Tab-separated table of C-alpha atoms in Angstrom:
chain	number	residue	atom	x	y	z
A	1	MET	CA	-16.241	-25.259	55.094
A	2	THR	CA	-17.577	-22.106	57.166
A	3	THR	CA	-17.319	-18.853	55.260
A	4	THR	CA	-14.708	-16.194	58.101
A	5	ARG	CA	-15.769	-12.602	58.447
A	6	THR	CA	-12.814	-11.758	56.162
A	7	THR	CA	-13.215	-13.574	53.607
A	8	ARG	CA	-17.588	-12.596	53.946
A	9	THR	CA	-16.383	-9.223	53.675
A	10	ALA	CA	-14.207	-9.627	50.914
A	11	LEU	CA	-16.919	-11.346	48.625
A	12	ARG	CA	-19.147	-8.091	49.439
A	13	THR	CA	-16.947	-5.919	48.574
A	14	ALA	CA	-15.750	-7.545	45.218
A	15	ALA	CA	-19.356	-8.278	44.595
A	16	LEU	CA	-20.013	-4.281	45.318
A	17	LEU	CA	-17.229	-4.169	42.179
A	18	VAL	CA	-19.886	-6.122	40.307
A	19	THR	CA	-22.890	-4.641	40.866
A	20	ALA	CA	-21.804	-1.262	39.521
A	21	ALA	CA	-20.187	-2.218	36.757
A	22	LEU	CA	-23.026	-3.603	35.417
A	23	ALA	CA	-25.616	-0.173	37.119
A	24	VAL	CA	-23.088	1.605	35.025
A	25	THR	CA	-22.177	0.143	31.536
A	26	GLY	CA	-25.520	-1.630	30.883
A	27	CYS	CA	-23.470	-5.272	31.156
A	28	GLY	CA	-25.241	-8.067	30.787
A	29	ALA	CA	-25.910	-11.603	32.710
A	30	ASP	CA	-22.746	-13.060	30.372
A	31	GLY	CA	-20.561	-10.012	31.499
A	32	THR	CA	-19.653	-8.460	28.513
A	33	ALA	CA	-19.685	-4.895	29.011
A	34	SER	CA	-21.631	-2.517	26.312
A	35	GLY	CA	-19.328	0.045	27.771
A	36	ALA	CA	-16.811	1.212	30.282
A	37	GLN	CA	-16.255	-1.349	33.348
A	38	ASP	CA	-16.477	1.089	36.251
A	39	ALA	CA	-14.202	-0.317	39.185
A	40	GLY	CA	-16.948	0.207	41.872
A	41	PRO	CA	-17.511	2.057	45.747
A	42	ALA	CA	-15.294	0.020	47.217
A	43	ALA	CA	-12.307	1.714	44.982
A	44	ASN	CA	-14.647	5.171	44.596
A	45	ALA	CA	-13.805	5.526	47.904
A	46	GLU	CA	-10.008	5.836	48.258
A	47	VAL	CA	-10.206	7.891	44.695
A	48	PRO	CA	-7.926	11.490	44.700
A	49	THR	CA	-9.266	14.507	43.596
A	50	THR	CA	-6.546	16.601	43.443
A	51	ASP	CA	-6.904	18.847	40.482
A	52	VAL	CA	-3.405	18.693	38.175
A	53	VAL	CA	-4.390	19.670	35.457
A	54	SER	CA	-6.472	22.657	35.123
A	55	ALA	CA	-3.162	24.940	35.545
A	56	VAL	CA	-1.508	23.427	32.539
A	57	ARG	CA	-0.821	26.203	29.173
A	58	LYS	CA	-0.283	25.449	25.913
A	59	ASP	CA	2.560	25.200	24.267
A	60	PRO	CA	2.758	26.943	20.781
A	61	ALA	CA	5.919	24.920	20.081
A	62	ALA	CA	4.221	21.552	21.002
A	63	ALA	CA	0.585	22.310	19.621
A	64	GLY	CA	2.621	23.127	16.176
A	65	LEU	CA	3.695	20.116	15.450
A	66	LEU	CA	0.420	20.025	15.012
A	67	PRO	CA	-1.636	18.632	11.479
A	68	ALA	CA	-3.058	21.918	9.616
A	69	ASP	CA	-6.466	20.872	9.498
A	70	VAL	CA	-6.051	18.738	13.644
A	71	ARG	CA	-5.072	22.405	14.800
A	72	ALA	CA	-8.411	24.017	12.265
A	73	ARG	CA	-10.964	22.344	13.872
A	74	GLY	CA	-9.176	22.078	17.151
A	75	THR	CA	-10.999	19.010	18.374
A	76	LEU	CA	-9.885	15.505	18.006
A	77	ALA	CA	-11.375	11.474	19.418
A	78	LEU	CA	-10.689	10.154	22.836
A	79	ALA	CA	-11.582	6.837	23.397
A	80	SER	CA	-11.169	5.671	27.036
A	81	SER	CA	-11.373	1.898	28.660
A	82	VAL	CA	-12.487	2.957	32.028
A	83	GLY	CA	-11.379	-0.583	34.364
A	84	THR	CA	-10.490	0.493	38.026
A	85	PRO	CA	-7.898	2.804	39.845
A	86	PRO	CA	-5.359	4.229	39.147
A	87	GLY	CA	-5.630	3.983	35.154
A	88	ALA	CA	-9.377	4.711	34.330
A	89	THR	CA	-12.564	4.798	36.878
A	90	TYR	CA	-15.678	6.633	37.692
A	91	LEU	CA	-16.348	8.990	40.685
A	92	PRO	CA	-19.195	8.345	43.281
A	93	ASP	CA	-21.818	10.388	40.725
A	94	GLY	CA	-21.315	7.370	37.999
A	95	LYS	CA	-20.244	10.009	35.306
A	96	THR	CA	-17.275	11.826	36.348
A	97	LEU	CA	-13.395	10.279	34.935
A	98	ALA	CA	-10.964	9.954	37.132
A	99	GLY	CA	-7.208	8.438	36.502
A	100	GLN	CA	-3.925	8.666	35.631
A	101	ASP	CA	-5.036	7.916	31.814
A	102	ILE	CA	-7.704	10.188	32.330
A	103	ASP	CA	-5.652	13.611	33.696
A	104	PHE	CA	-1.820	12.572	31.163
A	105	ALA	CA	-4.977	12.694	28.363
A	106	ASP	CA	-6.172	15.975	29.716
A	107	ALA	CA	-3.133	17.818	30.193
A	108	VAL	CA	-1.527	16.867	26.728
A	109	GLY	CA	-5.205	17.916	25.545
A	110	LYS	CA	-4.012	21.122	26.743
A	111	VAL	CA	-0.897	21.585	26.289
A	112	LEU	CA	-1.768	21.331	22.467
A	113	GLY	CA	-4.506	23.343	22.751
A	114	LEU	CA	-7.154	21.065	22.338
A	115	ARG	CA	-10.761	19.865	23.099
A	116	LEU	CA	-10.171	15.738	23.767
A	117	THR	CA	-14.254	14.596	22.966
A	118	ARG	CA	-13.754	11.633	25.061
A	119	GLU	CA	-15.807	8.610	24.456
A	120	VAL	CA	-15.847	5.568	26.562
A	121	ALA	CA	-15.237	2.255	25.170
A	122	SER	CA	-14.019	-1.418	25.985
A	123	PHE	CA	-10.433	-1.927	26.304
A	124	GLU	CA	-10.712	-4.507	23.391
A	125	ALA	CA	-13.255	-2.630	20.699
A	126	ILE	CA	-9.840	0.363	20.723
A	127	LEU	CA	-7.246	-1.067	19.116
A	128	PRO	CA	-8.814	-2.011	16.123
A	129	ALA	CA	-11.216	1.126	16.318
A	130	LEU	CA	-7.996	3.121	15.715
A	131	GLY	CA	-7.148	1.171	12.750
A	132	SER	CA	-10.785	1.544	11.127
A	133	GLY	CA	-10.467	5.819	12.171
A	134	LYS	CA	-13.112	5.848	14.541
A	135	TYR	CA	-11.188	7.237	17.231
A	136	ASP	CA	-7.266	9.599	16.870
A	137	VAL	CA	-6.082	8.505	20.008
A	138	GLY	CA	-7.341	5.800	22.951
A	139	THR	CA	-6.097	5.322	26.478
A	140	GLY	CA	-6.522	1.739	28.757
A	141	ASN	CA	-3.341	1.129	29.545
A	142	PHE	CA	-1.973	-0.072	26.402
A	143	GLY	CA	1.946	-1.890	26.508
A	144	VAL	CA	3.933	-1.381	24.086
A	145	THR	CA	5.028	-4.620	22.557
A	146	ASP	CA	5.604	-5.916	19.396
A	147	GLU	CA	3.082	-7.813	17.824
A	148	ARG	CA	0.606	-4.031	18.484
A	149	ARG	CA	3.738	-2.190	16.780
A	150	LYS	CA	3.004	-3.944	13.637
A	151	THR	CA	-0.324	-1.747	12.649
A	152	LEU	CA	-0.382	0.701	15.710
A	153	ASP	CA	1.561	3.570	16.717
A	154	PHE	CA	2.071	4.343	20.235
A	155	VAL	CA	3.204	7.397	21.975
A	156	THR	CA	4.674	6.486	26.091
A	157	TYR	CA	3.665	8.338	28.943
A	158	ILE	CA	3.933	6.019	31.837
A	159	ASN	CA	6.184	2.123	32.243
A	160	ASP	CA	4.130	-0.555	33.606
A	161	GLY	CA	3.461	-3.957	32.791
A	162	GLN	CA	2.746	-7.524	33.833
A	163	GLY	CA	2.164	-9.111	37.900
A	164	PHE	CA	0.245	-11.029	39.426
A	165	ALA	CA	-1.897	-11.385	43.064
A	166	ALA	CA	-3.723	-14.123	44.660
A	167	ARG	CA	-5.490	-14.967	47.786
A	168	ARG	CA	-3.097	-15.125	51.054
A	169	ASP	CA	-3.551	-18.399	51.578
A	170	SER	CA	-2.000	-18.761	48.576
A	171	PRO	CA	0.910	-21.182	48.109
A	172	LEU	CA	2.715	-18.994	45.615
A	173	LYS	CA	5.180	-17.009	46.595
A	174	LYS	CA	6.746	-15.253	44.319
A	175	ILE	CA	6.184	-16.028	40.163
A	176	THR	CA	9.538	-15.739	38.220
A	177	ALA	CA	8.430	-18.313	35.684
A	178	LEU	CA	4.773	-19.465	34.183
A	179	THR	CA	5.679	-22.935	34.105
A	180	GLN	CA	4.765	-22.406	38.048
A	181	LEU	CA	1.023	-21.311	37.159
A	182	CYS	CA	0.850	-25.298	35.392
A	183	GLY	CA	-1.843	-26.760	36.885
A	184	LEU	CA	-3.649	-23.747	38.019
A	185	THR	CA	-6.788	-21.340	36.686
A	186	VAL	CA	-5.550	-17.704	35.840
A	187	ALA	CA	-7.879	-15.220	35.722
A	188	THR	CA	-6.952	-12.154	32.901
A	189	GLY	CA	-8.451	-9.161	31.606
A	190	ALA	CA	-9.766	-9.980	27.947
A	191	GLY	CA	-8.243	-8.433	24.816
A	192	THR	CA	-4.769	-7.724	26.982
A	193	THR	CA	-1.068	-8.139	26.309
A	194	PHE	CA	-1.550	-11.007	29.961
A	195	GLU	CA	-3.696	-12.999	27.818
A	196	THR	CA	-1.864	-13.120	24.462
A	197	THR	CA	1.090	-14.116	27.016
A	198	LEU	CA	-0.648	-16.568	28.517
A	199	GLU	CA	-1.571	-18.208	25.205
A	200	GLU	CA	1.201	-17.771	23.769
A	201	LYS	CA	3.569	-19.737	26.336
A	202	ALA	CA	0.963	-22.191	27.098
A	203	HIS	CA	3.088	-25.445	25.288
A	204	LEU	CA	5.980	-24.901	28.014
A	205	CYS	CA	3.530	-26.796	30.884
A	206	LYS	CA	3.190	-29.242	28.380
A	207	ASP	CA	6.893	-29.168	27.541
A	208	ALA	CA	7.517	-29.838	30.598
A	209	GLY	CA	5.577	-33.184	31.002
A	210	LYS	CA	3.321	-30.973	33.596
A	211	ARG	CA	-1.028	-30.516	33.189
A	212	PRO	CA	-1.568	-27.470	31.273
A	213	TYR	CA	-2.568	-23.829	33.118
A	214	ASP	CA	-6.021	-23.032	32.156
A	215	VAL	CA	-7.014	-19.256	31.454
A	216	LYS	CA	-10.103	-17.455	32.279
A	217	THR	CA	-10.912	-13.416	31.094
A	218	TYR	CA	-13.159	-11.414	32.085
A	219	ALA	CA	-14.071	-7.654	30.061
A	220	ASP	CA	-15.742	-7.082	33.756
A	221	GLN	CA	-12.409	-5.822	36.928
A	222	GLY	CA	-15.337	-7.549	39.494
A	223	ALA	CA	-16.248	-10.138	37.856
A	224	LEU	CA	-12.298	-10.932	37.578
A	225	TRP	CA	-11.833	-9.973	41.164
A	226	ILE	CA	-14.779	-12.185	42.729
A	227	SER	CA	-13.664	-15.732	40.729
A	228	LEU	CA	-10.453	-14.900	42.859
A	229	GLN	CA	-11.873	-14.320	46.094
A	230	GLN	CA	-14.565	-17.783	45.358
A	231	GLY	CA	-11.653	-19.659	44.560
A	232	ARG	CA	-12.989	-20.094	40.779
A	233	SER	CA	-9.000	-18.816	39.842
A	234	ASP	CA	-6.045	-19.411	41.305
A	235	VAL	CA	-4.317	-16.397	40.791
A	236	VAL	CA	-4.352	-12.737	39.428
A	237	MET	CA	-2.532	-11.426	36.121
A	238	SER	CA	-2.822	-8.029	35.631
A	239	THR	CA	-1.112	-4.395	35.257
A	240	ILE	CA	0.921	-3.860	38.001
A	241	ASN	CA	-0.262	-0.518	39.154
A	242	GLY	CA	-3.474	-2.095	38.744
A	243	LEU	CA	-3.164	-5.318	41.029
A	244	ARG	CA	-1.493	-3.209	43.751
A	245	TYR	CA	-4.248	-0.930	44.060
A	246	ALA	CA	-7.024	-3.563	43.998
A	247	VAL	CA	-5.308	-5.856	46.797
A	248	THR	CA	-5.518	-2.390	48.625
A	249	GLN	CA	-9.504	-2.364	48.629
A	250	GLN	CA	-9.540	-5.833	49.604
A	251	PRO	CA	-9.115	-8.210	52.829
A	252	GLY	CA	-7.751	-11.153	51.474
A	253	LEU	CA	-5.674	-10.830	49.101
A	254	ARG	CA	-2.362	-10.023	48.111
A	255	PHE	CA	0.374	-8.496	45.580
A	256	LEU	CA	2.562	-11.058	44.353
A	257	ASN	CA	5.240	-9.684	42.485
A	258	GLU	CA	5.814	-7.686	39.401
A	259	PHE	CA	6.633	-10.904	36.020
A	260	LYS	CA	7.460	-8.411	33.055
A	261	ARG	CA	8.172	-4.457	32.658
A	262	LEU	CA	6.520	-2.648	29.638
A	263	ASP	CA	5.771	1.131	28.431
A	264	VAL	CA	2.124	1.900	28.099
A	265	GLY	CA	1.349	4.833	25.552
A	266	PHE	CA	-1.051	6.695	23.756
A	267	ALA	CA	-2.132	4.788	20.972
A	268	PHE	CA	-2.970	5.475	17.272
A	269	LYS	CA	-3.819	3.978	13.904
A	270	LYS	CA	-0.851	3.250	12.065
A	271	GLY	CA	1.343	6.073	11.206
A	272	THR	CA	-0.869	8.375	12.695
A	273	PRO	CA	0.730	12.223	12.202
A	274	LEU	CA	-0.343	12.813	15.525
A	275	ALA	CA	2.510	10.920	17.461
A	276	PRO	CA	5.022	14.073	17.157
A	277	ALA	CA	2.780	16.121	18.842
A	278	PHE	CA	2.006	13.769	21.283
A	279	GLN	CA	5.369	13.102	22.089
A	280	ALA	CA	6.191	16.575	22.417
A	281	ALA	CA	3.079	17.194	24.892
A	282	VAL	CA	4.258	14.321	27.283
A	283	ASN	CA	8.313	16.144	27.335
A	284	ARG	CA	6.291	19.144	27.794
A	285	LEU	CA	5.428	17.885	30.850
A	286	LYS	CA	7.953	16.312	32.476
A	287	LYS	CA	9.387	19.672	32.170
A	288	ASP	CA	7.379	22.261	33.969
A	289	GLY	CA	6.525	19.702	36.307
A	290	THR	CA	3.127	18.361	36.036
A	291	TYR	CA	3.929	15.033	34.884
A	292	ASP	CA	5.713	14.533	38.357
A	293	ARG	CA	2.494	16.193	40.142
A	294	ILE	CA	-0.134	13.390	38.202
A	295	LEU	CA	2.075	10.124	39.210
A	296	LYS	CA	2.362	11.471	43.270
A	297	LYS	CA	-1.686	11.892	42.915
A	298	TRP	CA	-1.636	8.258	41.478
A	299	GLY	CA	0.972	6.998	43.719
A	300	THR	CA	2.697	5.818	40.645
A	301	GLY	CA	6.464	7.112	41.639
A	302	PRO	CA	8.085	4.432	40.249
A	303	SER	CA	5.863	3.887	36.698
A	304	ALA	CA	7.899	7.711	35.369
A	305	LEU	CA	9.923	7.310	32.301
A	306	THR	CA	13.060	9.638	31.164
A	307	THR	CA	11.303	11.063	28.059
A	308	SER	CA	8.712	10.557	26.069
A	309	ARG	CA	9.142	7.992	23.073
A	310	ILE	CA	7.585	6.885	19.683
A	311	SER	CA	6.578	3.440	19.164
A	312	PRO	CA	9.747	1.776	21.086
A	313	PRO	CA	10.538	-1.247	21.172
A	314	GLU	CA	8.377	-3.870	23.074
A	315	ILE	CA	10.839	-4.686	26.802
A	316	ARG	CA	12.268	-7.276	27.362
């Protein structure tokens, strides 16, 4: 089959995503990330840089909820997963981080009067490292699920969730049941709620007498999109906000639909004493208008929460 100009452009765009990710993170040829997952030049060209954080001031009431030892040292170890906008990515200099997760963490740090020492880590490595005490808090668009709440605490700051995207020539229009994926290849991120959902529901195809779907997981977002562009995957399952952004950057793709909403939060080890202070800080940002300014900057207004909560039940 002859490749059209549009398809060639799309593949070049997706290839740039992988090239940038390899350059910045030191990914091996097998796609295993040693650090961040850079969104690449195609995404970076559209990343907003409006400053919505520097004017935030310390709130003594929220800061007073911190444990005494944390207030004394004035720092927290923060692990950030870096993938694609609007969550977190690199600016074109390959060093400066930007994204909704970055702005929220920085703003909360200011409210609490803390310096966050940020370390970039792979998505699938952060949650186990919180339990071991390597990090105090983690960000990475972590959805709050009942399974995760067994071993972790969360302080919510947005609502995002699960969705699907496909090539424009796909017969898929809207996915309301996972049995619509039977017989297809689904690309998704490693260690995510999407992978868990697909694995837990894999029996549905067998129960319906259909051929099972094949799940391909990727630690690198660029490789995930190339798999879709090249036809090695039929559909991508990822975050609603991330998918909406990604399809605007790559020709020949379209967002299918939202599948399930999830609250998203800062992640902590179970029983953390930090949660009340973080909750108060997020709610302070809502009160002073910073919260809405961050969402407006990243075009994620529909992700707004009415109030921050500590480890709420999973949205069903």
